[in-house]
CSV table of C-alpha atoms in Angstrom, one decimal:
chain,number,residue,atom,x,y,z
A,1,UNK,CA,39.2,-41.2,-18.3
A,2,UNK,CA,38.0,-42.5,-14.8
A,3,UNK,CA,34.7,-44.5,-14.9
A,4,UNK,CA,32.0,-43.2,-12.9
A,5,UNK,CA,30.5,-45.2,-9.7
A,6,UNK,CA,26.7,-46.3,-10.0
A,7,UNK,CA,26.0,-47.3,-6.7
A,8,UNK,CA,23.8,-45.7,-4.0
A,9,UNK,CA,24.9,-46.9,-1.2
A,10,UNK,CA,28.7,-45.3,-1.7
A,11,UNK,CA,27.1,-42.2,-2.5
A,12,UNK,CA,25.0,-42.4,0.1
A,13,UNK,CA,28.6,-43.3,2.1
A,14,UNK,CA,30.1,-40.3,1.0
A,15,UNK,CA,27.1,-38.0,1.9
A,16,UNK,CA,27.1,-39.1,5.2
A,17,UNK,CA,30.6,-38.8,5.8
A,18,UNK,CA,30.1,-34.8,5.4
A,19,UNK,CA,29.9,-32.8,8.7
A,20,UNK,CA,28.9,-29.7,7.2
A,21,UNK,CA,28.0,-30.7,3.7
A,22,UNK,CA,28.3,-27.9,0.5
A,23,UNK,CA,26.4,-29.2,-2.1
A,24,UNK,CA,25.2,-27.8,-5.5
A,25,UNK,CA,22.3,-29.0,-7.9
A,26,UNK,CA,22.8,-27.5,-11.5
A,27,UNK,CA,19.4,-28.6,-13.1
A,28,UNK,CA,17.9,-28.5,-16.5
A,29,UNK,CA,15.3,-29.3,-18.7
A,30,UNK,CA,15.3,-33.1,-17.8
A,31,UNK,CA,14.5,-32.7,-14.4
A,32,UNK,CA,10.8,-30.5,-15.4
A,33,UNK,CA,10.5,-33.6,-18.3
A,34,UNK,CA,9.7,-36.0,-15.0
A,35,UNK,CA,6.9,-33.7,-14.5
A,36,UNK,CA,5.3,-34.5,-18.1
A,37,UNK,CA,5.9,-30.8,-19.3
A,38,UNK,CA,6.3,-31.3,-22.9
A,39,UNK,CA,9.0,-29.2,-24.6
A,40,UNK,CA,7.5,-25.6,-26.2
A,41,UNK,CA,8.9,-26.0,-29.3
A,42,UNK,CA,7.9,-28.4,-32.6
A,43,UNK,CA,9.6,-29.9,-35.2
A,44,UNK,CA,12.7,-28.0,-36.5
A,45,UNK,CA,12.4,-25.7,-32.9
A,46,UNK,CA,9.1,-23.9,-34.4
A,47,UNK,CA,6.3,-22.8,-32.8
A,48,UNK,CA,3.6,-22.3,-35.4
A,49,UNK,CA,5.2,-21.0,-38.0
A,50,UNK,CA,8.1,-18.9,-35.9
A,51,UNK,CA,11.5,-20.2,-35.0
A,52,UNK,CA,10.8,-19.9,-31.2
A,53,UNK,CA,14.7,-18.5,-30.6
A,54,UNK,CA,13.5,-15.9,-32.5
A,55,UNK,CA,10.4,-14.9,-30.2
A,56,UNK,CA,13.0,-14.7,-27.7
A,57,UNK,CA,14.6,-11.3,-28.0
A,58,UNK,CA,14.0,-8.0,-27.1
A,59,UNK,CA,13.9,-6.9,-30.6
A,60,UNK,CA,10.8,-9.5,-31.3
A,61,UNK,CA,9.3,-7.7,-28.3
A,62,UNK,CA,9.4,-4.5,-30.0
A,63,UNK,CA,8.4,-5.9,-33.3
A,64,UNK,CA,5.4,-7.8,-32.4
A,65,UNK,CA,4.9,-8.0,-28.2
A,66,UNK,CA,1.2,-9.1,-28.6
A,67,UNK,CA,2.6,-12.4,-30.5
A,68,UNK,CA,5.7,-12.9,-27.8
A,69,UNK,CA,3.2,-12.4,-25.1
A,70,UNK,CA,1.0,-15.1,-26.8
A,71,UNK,CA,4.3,-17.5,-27.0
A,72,UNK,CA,5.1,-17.1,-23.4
A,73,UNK,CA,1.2,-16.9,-22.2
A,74,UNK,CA,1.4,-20.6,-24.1
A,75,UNK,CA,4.6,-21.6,-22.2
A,76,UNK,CA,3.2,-20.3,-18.6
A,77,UNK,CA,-0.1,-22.5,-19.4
A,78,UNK,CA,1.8,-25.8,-20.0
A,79,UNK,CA,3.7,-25.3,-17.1
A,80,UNK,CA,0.7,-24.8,-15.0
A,81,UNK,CA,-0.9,-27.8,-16.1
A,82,UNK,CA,1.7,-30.2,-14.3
A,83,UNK,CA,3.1,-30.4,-11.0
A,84,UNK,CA,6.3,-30.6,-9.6
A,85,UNK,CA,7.4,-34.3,-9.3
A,86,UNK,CA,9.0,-35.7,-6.1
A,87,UNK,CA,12.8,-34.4,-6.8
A,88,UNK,CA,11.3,-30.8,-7.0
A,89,UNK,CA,10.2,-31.5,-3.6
A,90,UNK,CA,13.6,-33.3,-2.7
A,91,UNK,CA,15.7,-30.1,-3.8
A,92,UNK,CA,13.3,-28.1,-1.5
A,93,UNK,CA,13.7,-30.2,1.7
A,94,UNK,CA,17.6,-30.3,1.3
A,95,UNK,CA,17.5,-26.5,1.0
A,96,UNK,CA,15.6,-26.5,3.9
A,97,UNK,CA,17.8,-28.8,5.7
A,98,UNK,CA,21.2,-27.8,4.9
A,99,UNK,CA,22.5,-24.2,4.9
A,100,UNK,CA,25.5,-24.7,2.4
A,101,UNK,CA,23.0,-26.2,-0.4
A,102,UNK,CA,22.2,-24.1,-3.3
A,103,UNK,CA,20.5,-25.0,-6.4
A,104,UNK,CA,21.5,-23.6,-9.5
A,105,UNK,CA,18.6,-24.0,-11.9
A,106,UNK,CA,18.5,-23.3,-15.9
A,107,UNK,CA,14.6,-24.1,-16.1
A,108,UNK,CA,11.9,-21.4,-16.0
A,109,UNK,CA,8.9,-23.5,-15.4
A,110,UNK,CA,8.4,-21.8,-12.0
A,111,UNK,CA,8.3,-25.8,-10.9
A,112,UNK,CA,10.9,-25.1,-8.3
A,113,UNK,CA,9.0,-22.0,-7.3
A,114,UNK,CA,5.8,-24.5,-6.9
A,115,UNK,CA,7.3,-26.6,-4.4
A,116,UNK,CA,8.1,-24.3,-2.2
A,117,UNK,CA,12.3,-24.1,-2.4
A,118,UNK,CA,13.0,-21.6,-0.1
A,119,UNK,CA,14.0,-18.4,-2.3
A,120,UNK,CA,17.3,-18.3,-0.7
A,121,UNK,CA,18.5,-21.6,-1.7
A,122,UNK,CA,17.8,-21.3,-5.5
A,123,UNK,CA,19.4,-19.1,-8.2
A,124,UNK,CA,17.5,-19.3,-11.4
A,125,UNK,CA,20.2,-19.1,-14.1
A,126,UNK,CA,17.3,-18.2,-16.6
A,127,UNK,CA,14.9,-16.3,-14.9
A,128,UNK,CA,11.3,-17.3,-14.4
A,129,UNK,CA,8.4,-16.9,-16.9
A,130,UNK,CA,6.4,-16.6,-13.5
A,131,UNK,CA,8.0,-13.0,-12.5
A,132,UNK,CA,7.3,-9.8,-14.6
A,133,UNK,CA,8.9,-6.8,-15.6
A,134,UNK,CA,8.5,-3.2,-16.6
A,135,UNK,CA,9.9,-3.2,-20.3
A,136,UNK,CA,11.8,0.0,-19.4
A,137,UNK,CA,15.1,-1.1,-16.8
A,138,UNK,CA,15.4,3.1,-15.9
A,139,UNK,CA,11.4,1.7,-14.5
A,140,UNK,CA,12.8,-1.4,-12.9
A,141,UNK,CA,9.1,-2.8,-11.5
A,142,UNK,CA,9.0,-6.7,-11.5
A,143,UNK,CA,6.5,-8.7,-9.8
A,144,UNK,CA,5.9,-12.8,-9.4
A,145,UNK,CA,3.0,-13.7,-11.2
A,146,UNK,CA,1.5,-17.0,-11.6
A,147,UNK,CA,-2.3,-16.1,-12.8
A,148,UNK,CA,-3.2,-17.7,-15.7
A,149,UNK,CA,-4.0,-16.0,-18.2
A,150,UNK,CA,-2.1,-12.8,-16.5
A,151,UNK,CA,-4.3,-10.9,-18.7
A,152,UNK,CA,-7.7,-11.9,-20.3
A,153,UNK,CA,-6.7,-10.8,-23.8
A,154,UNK,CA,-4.2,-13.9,-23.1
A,155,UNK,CA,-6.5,-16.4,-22.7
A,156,UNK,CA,-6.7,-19.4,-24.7
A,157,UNK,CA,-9.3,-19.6,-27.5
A,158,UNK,CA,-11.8,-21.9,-27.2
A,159,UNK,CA,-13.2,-25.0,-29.5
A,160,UNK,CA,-16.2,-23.1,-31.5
A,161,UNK,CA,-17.4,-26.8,-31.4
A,162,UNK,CA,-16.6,-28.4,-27.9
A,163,UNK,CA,-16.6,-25.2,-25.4
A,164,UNK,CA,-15.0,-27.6,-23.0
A,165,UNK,CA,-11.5,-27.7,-25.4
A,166,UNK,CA,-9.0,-26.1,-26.0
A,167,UNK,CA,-7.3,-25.6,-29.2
A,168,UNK,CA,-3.5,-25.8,-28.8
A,169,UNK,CA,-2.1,-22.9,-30.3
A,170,UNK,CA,0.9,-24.4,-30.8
A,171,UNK,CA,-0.8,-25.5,-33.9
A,172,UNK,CA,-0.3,-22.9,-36.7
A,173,UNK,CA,-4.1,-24.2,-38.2
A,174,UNK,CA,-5.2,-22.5,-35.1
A,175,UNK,CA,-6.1,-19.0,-35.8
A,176,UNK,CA,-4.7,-16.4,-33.8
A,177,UNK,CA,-5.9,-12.2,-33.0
A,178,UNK,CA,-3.7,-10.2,-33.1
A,179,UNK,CA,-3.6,-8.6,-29.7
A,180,UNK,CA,-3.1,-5.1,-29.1
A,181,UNK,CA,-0.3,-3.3,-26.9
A,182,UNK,CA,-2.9,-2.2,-24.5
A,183,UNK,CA,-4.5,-5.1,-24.0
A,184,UNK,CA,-1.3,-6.8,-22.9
A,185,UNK,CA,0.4,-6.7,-18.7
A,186,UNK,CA,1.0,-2.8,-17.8
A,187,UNK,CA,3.2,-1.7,-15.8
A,188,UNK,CA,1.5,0.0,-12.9
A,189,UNK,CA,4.5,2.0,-11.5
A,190,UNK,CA,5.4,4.1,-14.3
A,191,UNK,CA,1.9,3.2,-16.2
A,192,UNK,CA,3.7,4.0,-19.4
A,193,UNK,CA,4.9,0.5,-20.5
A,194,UNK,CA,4.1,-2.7,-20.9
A,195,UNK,CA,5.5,-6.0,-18.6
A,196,UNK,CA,7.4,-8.5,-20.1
A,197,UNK,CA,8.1,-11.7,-19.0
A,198,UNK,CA,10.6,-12.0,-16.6
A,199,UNK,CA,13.6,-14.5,-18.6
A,200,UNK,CA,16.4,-13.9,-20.3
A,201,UNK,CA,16.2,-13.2,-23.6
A,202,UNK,CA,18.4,-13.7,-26.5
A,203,UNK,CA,21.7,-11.0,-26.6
A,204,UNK,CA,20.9,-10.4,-22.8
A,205,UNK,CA,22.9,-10.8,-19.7
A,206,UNK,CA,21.9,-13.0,-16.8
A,207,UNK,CA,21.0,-11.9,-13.9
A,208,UNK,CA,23.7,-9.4,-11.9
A,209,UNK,CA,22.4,-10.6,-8.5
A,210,UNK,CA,22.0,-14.4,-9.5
A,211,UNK,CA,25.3,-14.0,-10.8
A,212,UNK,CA,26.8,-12.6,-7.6
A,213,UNK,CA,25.1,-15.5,-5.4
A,214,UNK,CA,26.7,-18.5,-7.4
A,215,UNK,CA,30.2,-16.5,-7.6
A,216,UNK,CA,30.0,-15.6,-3.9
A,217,UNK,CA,28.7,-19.6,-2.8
A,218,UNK,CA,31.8,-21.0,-5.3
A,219,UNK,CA,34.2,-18.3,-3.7
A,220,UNK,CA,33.9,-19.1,-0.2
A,221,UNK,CA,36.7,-20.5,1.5
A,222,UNK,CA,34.8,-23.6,2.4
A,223,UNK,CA,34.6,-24.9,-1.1
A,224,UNK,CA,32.1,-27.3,-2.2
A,225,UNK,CA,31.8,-30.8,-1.7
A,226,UNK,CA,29.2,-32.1,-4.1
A,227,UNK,CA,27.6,-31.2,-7.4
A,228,UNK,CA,24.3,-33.0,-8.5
A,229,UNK,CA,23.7,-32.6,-12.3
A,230,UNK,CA,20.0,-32.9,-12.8
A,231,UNK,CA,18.5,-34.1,-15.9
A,232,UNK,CA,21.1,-31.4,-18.3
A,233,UNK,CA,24.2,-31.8,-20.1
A,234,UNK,CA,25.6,-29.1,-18.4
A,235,UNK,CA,27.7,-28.2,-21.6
A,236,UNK,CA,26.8,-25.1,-22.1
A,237,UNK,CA,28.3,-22.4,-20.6
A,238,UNK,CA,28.6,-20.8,-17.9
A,239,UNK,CA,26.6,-23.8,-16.5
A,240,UNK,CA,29.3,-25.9,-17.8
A,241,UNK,CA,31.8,-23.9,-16.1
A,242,UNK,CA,30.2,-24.3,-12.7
A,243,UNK,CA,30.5,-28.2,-12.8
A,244,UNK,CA,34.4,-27.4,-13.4
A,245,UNK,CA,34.8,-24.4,-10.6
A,246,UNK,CA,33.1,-26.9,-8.2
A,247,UNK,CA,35.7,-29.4,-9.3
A,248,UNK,CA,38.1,-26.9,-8.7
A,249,UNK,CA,36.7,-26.4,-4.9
A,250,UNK,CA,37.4,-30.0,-3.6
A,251,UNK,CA,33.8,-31.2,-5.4
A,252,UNK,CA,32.7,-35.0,-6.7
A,253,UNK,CA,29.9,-35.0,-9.7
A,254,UNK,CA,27.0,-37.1,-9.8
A,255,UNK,CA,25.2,-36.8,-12.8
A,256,UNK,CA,21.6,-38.0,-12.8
A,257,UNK,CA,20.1,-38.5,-16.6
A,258,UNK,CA,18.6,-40.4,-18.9
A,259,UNK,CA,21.4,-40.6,-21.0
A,260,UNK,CA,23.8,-42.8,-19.5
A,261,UNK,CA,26.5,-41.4,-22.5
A,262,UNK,CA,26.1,-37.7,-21.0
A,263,UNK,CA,29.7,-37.1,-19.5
A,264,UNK,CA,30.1,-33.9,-17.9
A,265,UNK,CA,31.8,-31.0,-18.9
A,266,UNK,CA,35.9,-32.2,-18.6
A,267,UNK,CA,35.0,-35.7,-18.0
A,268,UNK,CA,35.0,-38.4,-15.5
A,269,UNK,CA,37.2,-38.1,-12.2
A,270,UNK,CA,37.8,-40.5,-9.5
A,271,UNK,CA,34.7,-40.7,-7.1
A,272,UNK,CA,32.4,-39.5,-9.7
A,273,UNK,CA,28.4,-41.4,-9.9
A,274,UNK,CA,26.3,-41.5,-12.8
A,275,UNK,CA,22.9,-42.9,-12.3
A,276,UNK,CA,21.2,-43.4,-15.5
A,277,UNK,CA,17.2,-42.7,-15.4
A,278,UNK,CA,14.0,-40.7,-13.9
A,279,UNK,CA,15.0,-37.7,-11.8
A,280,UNK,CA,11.9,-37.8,-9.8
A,281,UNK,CA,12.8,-41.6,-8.7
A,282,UNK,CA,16.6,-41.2,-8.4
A,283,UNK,CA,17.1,-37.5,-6.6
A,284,UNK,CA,14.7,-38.5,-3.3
A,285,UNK,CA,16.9,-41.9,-3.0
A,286,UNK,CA,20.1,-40.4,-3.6
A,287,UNK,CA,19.2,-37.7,-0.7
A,288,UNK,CA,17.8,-39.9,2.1
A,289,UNK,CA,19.9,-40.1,4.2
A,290,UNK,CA,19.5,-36.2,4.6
A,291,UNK,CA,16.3,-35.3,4.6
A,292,UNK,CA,14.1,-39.0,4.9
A,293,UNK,CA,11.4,-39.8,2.6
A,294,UNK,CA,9.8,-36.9,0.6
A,295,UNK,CA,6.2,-36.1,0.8
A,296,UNK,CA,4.6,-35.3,-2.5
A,297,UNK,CA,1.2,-33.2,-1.9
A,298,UNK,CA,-1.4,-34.8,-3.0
């Protein structure tokens, strides 16, 4: 196996060399970590006393949705409370910059979203816990959301001694009310069901038209040059598969991690980069040449 390069300026050599630069970013969960958005899920993958896969189905849903509302009302809060770090804003400016960019994200945190990546240029993989939906597909109502709490029967409980805290209700000492169906997002179309939140679930498909945009980008005759692999191990599929179509297409990987043992999916080729460390340091550098330095709102 080859061993990657881990020097900017040869990738900085190799960006400039392209006249009409394709370029994909398949990101992950490493990327939103540079914002300080701590993972949803405790020890053993529970949250309180629930194995959060399991609050991820539709089945849950039907079961309980007051407490899978409560889970994801919980997850849209956390991501709230951060920003989106300086690669965010990178992604976005070469997206604005460069027609035959696309950025293929698995995160939900709406972060992308936040820092204003033009719709166009960014297919998220996962969905968005910031977009809606009619429970009922024969309905088909969706709407982006970012209020917090969408609904007040949502809101977070507050500290009976400090009315300034907030318990974390991650916690399962934290009690929790139950929370009826009513009192959770309605659909105002058909006014029959309730919204859910707008990822995928467990047992679900991804999206159709997502789909079709990352088949239709990797199909076109022009191929693809690049593929930046953002703070995931890109070994599960199908993201794993898109770092090996783009191969396919004529495409060099750069992998940008923490891990500096993370080898992507089929393993090193000639004129491959890793660069081992903070996303929100590494992506801006790495993209310079392109799009100059990257303004962070203050």
């Amino acid at each position: 196996m080859a061993t990657p390069r881990t020097d900017t300026a040869s990738f900085h050599a190799y960006l400039s060399s392209l006249q009409y630069p394709r370029i994909i970013a398949l990101c992950g969960a490493g990327l939103s970590a540079s914002s300080g958005l701590p993972t949803f899920r405790g020890p053993g993958g529970y949250w309180r006393t629930h194995e959060a896969t399991s609050l991820a189905t539709p089945g849950a849903f039907l079961c309980d949705a007051g407490l899978v509302w409560q889970f994801y009302s919980y997850r849209r809060h956390m991501a709230l409370s951060v920003k989106p770090n300086p690669a965010h804003y990178a992604l976005a400016e070469l997206s604005r910059k460069l027609p035959g960019f696309q950025c293929f994200s698995q995160n939900v945190d709406g972060l992308h979203q936040r820092a204003d990546h033009p719709r166009e240029g960014l297919q998220l993989l996962h969905g968005t816990l910031f977009e809606v939906k009619c429970w009922s597909e024969n309905c088909g109502y969706r709407e982006e959301n970012f209020t917090d709490p969408i609904v007040p029967a949502l809101a977070l409980p507050v500290d009976g001694k400090d009315p300034t805290a907030t318990p974390d209700i991650s916690d399962p000492k934290v009690p929790l009310s139950r929370i009826p169906i009513e009192s959770l997002p309605q659909c105002p179309r058909c006014k029959r069901n309730a919204l859910r939140p707008g990822v995928v679930w467990f047992g679900e498909q991804l999206p159709m038209q997502v789909l079709r945009n990352v088949e239709n980008y990797l199909n076109d005759l022009a191929g693809v040059d690049l593929i930046l692999v953002i703070g995931t191990s890109a070994k599960v599929y199908p993201a794993a598969g898109y770092v090996q179509e783009a191969r396919q297409r004529g495409a060099k990987v750069a992998v940008i991690n923490m891990d500096a043992n993370d080898v992507p999916a089929g393993g090193w080729e000639d004129g491959d980069w890793m660069f081992k460390g903070d996303a929100a340091v590494i992506v801006p550098e790495l993209l310079k040449p392109v799009i100059g330095e990257v303004v962070v709102p203050s």
